[in-house]
Amino acid sequence: MVLPSFGVPRNLRERITETLRAAVISGELRPGAVHSAPHLAAQFGVSATPVREAMLDLVKEGLVDTVRNKGFRVTEPSEKDLDDLSELRALIEVPTVRRLAETGVDPQVLARLRPLAAGIERAAVEHDLIAHVATDMQFHLMLLAEAGNPQLVEVVRSLRARSRIYGLRRLAEREELVPSSAEHAQLLDLLEARDADGAQALMDRHIRHVRGIWAG
């Protein structure tokens, strides 16, 4: 694994945490597998300390468990858990995106989101699933922040972190990930046009992908 910059300033621990979180969500770090901090640190080309700190952050999020004298085991949510997470995301994100389309999003914010949307598509083209998931997370949280409710953003951050989209690798290999990744730029176009119905429909479809074609 490598440490992408994600397009915004991050300290080393934050970059490692984001990368490992995305690796768990995408299935690049498989459920049940045990990973030691020194082994992961060697892949990143860094010392074990920031990796261990990052993994402890993921323990708090429920993404990994500690294994005494061995490292960290990736947790595996049940299918029911994943269905429930997707349902909650839809209940929160879809109406929020509609409201943003109705009230309008600051053009400067839309301009900052465009490079992230492009980065998601680029990661899909390059089959870089970790960068794809991490940049997707940044895109959606930055957009939702425009609703002016920090608690909402933190809830969605937690829901997204606990999701799993193991089908991304298969979609990338079939060259089917790029079309769905293009939905981010399409969403920005709809928001810019203040097309509330279109933005709502696209966001609903986007979340359904998590438990549909992206699920694996």
Short mmCIF file of C-alpha atoms in Angstrom, two decimals:
data_model
loop_
_atom_site.label_atom_id
_atom_site.label_comp_id
_atom_site.label_asym_id
_atom_site.label_seq_id
_atom_site.Cartn_x
_atom_site.Cartn_y
_atom_site.Cartn_z
CA MET A 1 0.00 0.00 0.00
CA VAL A 2 1.04 3.59 -0.60
CA LEU A 3 0.04 6.82 1.10
CA PRO A 4 -1.91 9.02 -1.34
CA SER A 5 -2.13 12.72 -0.56
CA PHE A 6 -5.94 12.79 -1.12
CA GLY A 7 -5.57 16.35 -2.43
CA VAL A 8 -5.76 18.07 0.97
CA PRO A 9 -3.21 18.58 3.78
CA ARG A 10 -3.00 15.69 6.25
CA ASN A 11 -0.43 14.76 8.86
CA LEU A 12 1.16 11.33 8.64
CA ARG A 13 -1.09 9.64 11.18
CA GLU A 14 -4.24 11.01 9.49
CA ARG A 15 -3.04 9.85 6.08
CA ILE A 16 -2.29 6.37 7.40
CA THR A 17 -5.64 6.20 9.19
CA GLU A 18 -7.54 7.24 6.06
CA THR A 19 -5.62 4.75 3.93
CA LEU A 20 -6.17 1.85 6.32
CA ARG A 21 -9.83 2.74 6.78
CA ALA A 22 -10.32 2.75 3.02
CA ALA A 23 -8.44 -0.56 2.74
CA VAL A 24 -10.85 -2.15 5.23
CA ILE A 25 -13.97 -0.69 3.59
CA SER A 26 -12.90 -1.79 0.10
CA GLY A 27 -11.83 -5.25 1.25
CA GLU A 28 -8.17 -4.75 0.34
CA LEU A 29 -7.59 -5.71 3.98
CA ARG A 30 -9.79 -8.78 4.18
CA PRO A 31 -12.11 -9.51 7.13
CA GLY A 32 -10.62 -11.88 9.67
CA ALA A 33 -7.04 -11.22 8.59
CA VAL A 34 -4.55 -10.22 11.30
CA HIS A 35 -2.03 -7.48 10.55
CA SER A 36 0.90 -6.32 12.65
CA ALA A 37 1.87 -2.66 12.85
CA PRO A 38 5.49 -3.37 11.81
CA HIS A 39 4.35 -5.30 8.72
CA LEU A 40 1.99 -2.52 7.62
CA ALA A 41 4.63 0.10 8.43
CA ALA A 42 7.06 -1.65 6.10
CA GLN A 43 4.50 -1.42 3.27
CA PHE A 44 4.09 2.31 3.90
CA GLY A 45 7.80 2.93 4.37
CA VAL A 46 7.27 4.53 7.79
CA SER A 47 7.94 3.63 11.42
CA ALA A 48 5.53 1.38 13.30
CA THR A 49 4.40 4.07 15.77
CA PRO A 50 2.04 6.11 13.52
CA VAL A 51 0.66 2.87 12.06
CA ARG A 52 -0.07 1.49 15.53
CA GLU A 53 -1.74 4.78 16.50
CA ALA A 54 -3.82 4.68 13.31
CA MET A 55 -4.92 1.11 13.97
CA LEU A 56 -5.96 2.07 17.50
CA ASP A 57 -8.11 4.79 15.94
CA LEU A 58 -9.76 2.11 13.80
CA VAL A 59 -10.31 -0.03 16.91
CA LYS A 60 -12.39 2.84 18.32
CA GLU A 61 -14.38 2.89 15.07
CA GLY A 62 -15.01 -0.85 15.27
CA LEU A 63 -13.14 -1.63 12.04
CA VAL A 64 -10.46 -3.79 13.70
CA ASP A 65 -9.94 -5.62 16.98
CA THR A 66 -6.69 -5.99 18.88
CA VAL A 67 -5.12 -9.45 18.98
CA ARG A 68 -2.73 -9.86 21.88
CA ASN A 69 0.93 -10.16 20.81
CA LYS A 70 -0.06 -10.37 17.14
CA GLY A 71 -1.60 -7.12 15.96
CA PHE A 72 -5.04 -6.21 14.70
CA ARG A 73 -7.81 -8.32 13.18
CA VAL A 74 -10.18 -6.82 10.61
CA THR A 75 -13.77 -7.15 11.81
CA GLU A 76 -16.55 -8.58 9.64
CA PRO A 77 -20.03 -7.04 9.92
CA SER A 78 -23.03 -9.23 9.19
CA GLU A 79 -25.17 -8.81 6.08
CA LYS A 80 -27.93 -7.46 8.34
CA ASP A 81 -25.51 -4.89 9.76
CA LEU A 82 -24.58 -3.72 6.25
CA ASP A 83 -28.23 -3.52 5.18
CA ASP A 84 -29.03 -1.45 8.27
CA LEU A 85 -26.10 0.90 7.65
CA SER A 86 -27.18 1.51 4.05
CA GLU A 87 -30.76 2.17 5.14
CA LEU A 88 -29.60 4.74 7.69
CA ARG A 89 -27.35 6.41 5.14
CA ALA A 90 -30.24 6.72 2.69
CA LEU A 91 -32.50 8.20 5.36
CA ILE A 92 -29.91 10.89 6.11
CA GLU A 93 -27.98 11.58 2.92
CA VAL A 94 -30.74 11.53 0.30
CA PRO A 95 -32.99 14.22 1.86
CA THR A 96 -29.93 16.28 2.83
CA VAL A 97 -28.69 16.34 -0.76
CA ARG A 98 -32.18 17.31 -1.92
CA ARG A 99 -32.26 20.18 0.56
CA LEU A 100 -28.84 21.36 -0.61
CA ALA A 101 -30.09 21.39 -4.20
CA GLU A 102 -33.15 23.38 -3.19
CA THR A 103 -31.24 25.98 -1.17
CA GLY A 104 -28.18 26.07 -3.41
CA VAL A 105 -24.54 25.22 -2.75
CA ASP A 106 -21.87 27.93 -2.69
CA PRO A 107 -20.15 27.94 -6.13
CA GLN A 108 -16.76 28.02 -4.40
CA VAL A 109 -17.63 24.80 -2.56
CA LEU A 110 -18.71 23.17 -5.82
CA ALA A 111 -15.39 24.26 -7.33
CA ARG A 112 -13.49 22.58 -4.46
CA LEU A 113 -15.53 19.41 -4.91
CA ARG A 114 -14.78 19.12 -8.64
CA PRO A 115 -11.15 17.93 -8.17
CA LEU A 116 -12.32 15.32 -5.66
CA ALA A 117 -14.92 14.04 -8.15
CA ALA A 118 -12.19 13.86 -10.78
CA GLY A 119 -9.92 12.05 -8.31
CA ILE A 120 -12.59 9.41 -7.69
CA GLU A 121 -12.87 8.76 -11.42
CA ARG A 122 -9.08 8.71 -11.83
CA ALA A 123 -8.75 6.17 -9.02
CA ALA A 124 -11.38 4.01 -10.73
CA VAL A 125 -9.48 4.15 -14.03
CA GLU A 126 -6.25 3.21 -12.24
CA HIS A 127 -7.96 0.47 -10.17
CA ASP A 128 -6.72 2.20 -7.00
CA LEU A 129 -9.52 1.11 -4.69
CA ILE A 130 -8.02 2.60 -1.54
CA ALA A 131 -7.73 6.07 -3.09
CA HIS A 132 -11.20 5.62 -4.59
CA VAL A 133 -12.84 4.91 -1.23
CA ALA A 134 -10.88 7.54 0.69
CA THR A 135 -11.57 10.29 -1.85
CA ASP A 136 -15.23 9.27 -2.07
CA MET A 137 -15.49 9.67 1.71
CA GLN A 138 -13.95 13.15 1.55
CA PHE A 139 -16.24 14.19 -1.29
CA HIS A 140 -19.47 13.23 0.44
CA LEU A 141 -18.52 14.57 3.87
CA MET A 142 -17.43 17.90 2.41
CA LEU A 143 -20.72 18.14 0.54
CA LEU A 144 -22.83 17.22 3.56
CA ALA A 145 -20.96 19.78 5.67
CA GLU A 146 -22.73 22.44 3.60
CA ALA A 147 -25.96 21.50 5.40
CA GLY A 148 -24.50 23.25 8.46
CA ASN A 149 -24.99 20.31 10.83
CA PRO A 150 -21.68 18.92 12.17
CA GLN A 151 -23.49 16.16 14.07
CA LEU A 152 -25.02 14.92 10.81
CA VAL A 153 -21.58 14.82 9.19
CA GLU A 154 -20.10 12.80 12.06
CA VAL A 155 -22.99 10.31 11.98
CA VAL A 156 -22.54 9.78 8.23
CA ARG A 157 -18.77 9.50 8.67
CA SER A 158 -19.34 6.67 11.15
CA LEU A 159 -21.92 4.93 8.96
CA ARG A 160 -19.66 5.09 5.91
CA ALA A 161 -16.64 3.86 7.88
CA ARG A 162 -18.56 0.77 8.99
CA SER A 163 -19.77 -0.04 5.46
CA ARG A 164 -18.09 -2.66 3.26
CA ILE A 165 -17.98 -2.60 -0.54
CA TYR A 166 -16.07 -5.74 -1.43
CA GLY A 167 -17.30 -5.76 -5.04
CA LEU A 168 -15.14 -2.81 -6.10
CA ARG A 169 -12.21 -5.00 -7.18
CA ARG A 170 -14.42 -7.08 -9.46
CA LEU A 171 -16.03 -3.96 -10.96
CA ALA A 172 -12.63 -2.38 -11.56
CA GLU A 173 -11.34 -5.50 -13.31
CA ARG A 174 -14.42 -5.47 -15.55
CA GLU A 175 -13.93 -1.73 -16.23
CA GLU A 176 -17.38 -1.12 -14.73
CA LEU A 177 -16.30 1.11 -11.85
CA VAL A 178 -15.67 4.23 -13.94
CA PRO A 179 -19.31 4.81 -15.01
CA SER A 180 -20.59 4.70 -11.42
CA SER A 181 -17.71 6.89 -10.29
CA ALA A 182 -18.82 9.51 -12.81
CA GLU A 183 -21.98 9.98 -10.74
CA HIS A 184 -20.07 12.36 -8.47
CA ALA A 185 -19.49 14.90 -11.24
CA GLN A 186 -23.09 14.40 -12.37
CA LEU A 187 -24.29 15.14 -8.84
CA LEU A 188 -22.34 18.40 -8.82
CA ASP A 189 -23.93 19.37 -12.14
CA LEU A 190 -27.39 18.71 -10.68
CA LEU A 191 -26.60 20.73 -7.56
CA GLU A 192 -25.28 23.59 -9.66
CA ALA A 193 -28.51 23.52 -11.69
CA ARG A 194 -30.51 23.30 -8.42
CA ASP A 195 -32.28 20.22 -9.78
CA ALA A 196 -33.61 18.83 -6.49
CA ASP A 197 -35.48 15.88 -8.01
CA GLY A 198 -32.49 14.84 -10.09
CA ALA A 199 -30.03 15.17 -7.20
CA GLN A 200 -32.29 13.18 -4.90
CA ALA A 201 -32.74 10.38 -7.44
CA LEU A 202 -29.02 10.16 -8.18
CA MET A 203 -28.05 10.11 -4.50
CA ASP A 204 -30.60 7.39 -3.77
CA ARG A 205 -29.23 5.29 -6.65
CA HIS A 206 -25.66 5.94 -5.53
CA ILE A 207 -26.30 4.60 -2.02
CA ARG A 208 -28.17 1.58 -3.37
CA HIS A 209 -24.99 0.62 -5.21
CA VAL A 210 -23.35 -0.02 -1.84
CA ARG A 211 -25.65 -3.00 -1.21
CA GLY A 212 -26.07 -3.80 -4.89
CA ILE A 213 -23.41 -3.87 -7.59
CA TRP A 214 -20.64 -2.73 -5.20
CA ALA A 215 -21.39 -5.24 -2.45
CA GLY A 216 -19.46 -8.18 -3.86
#
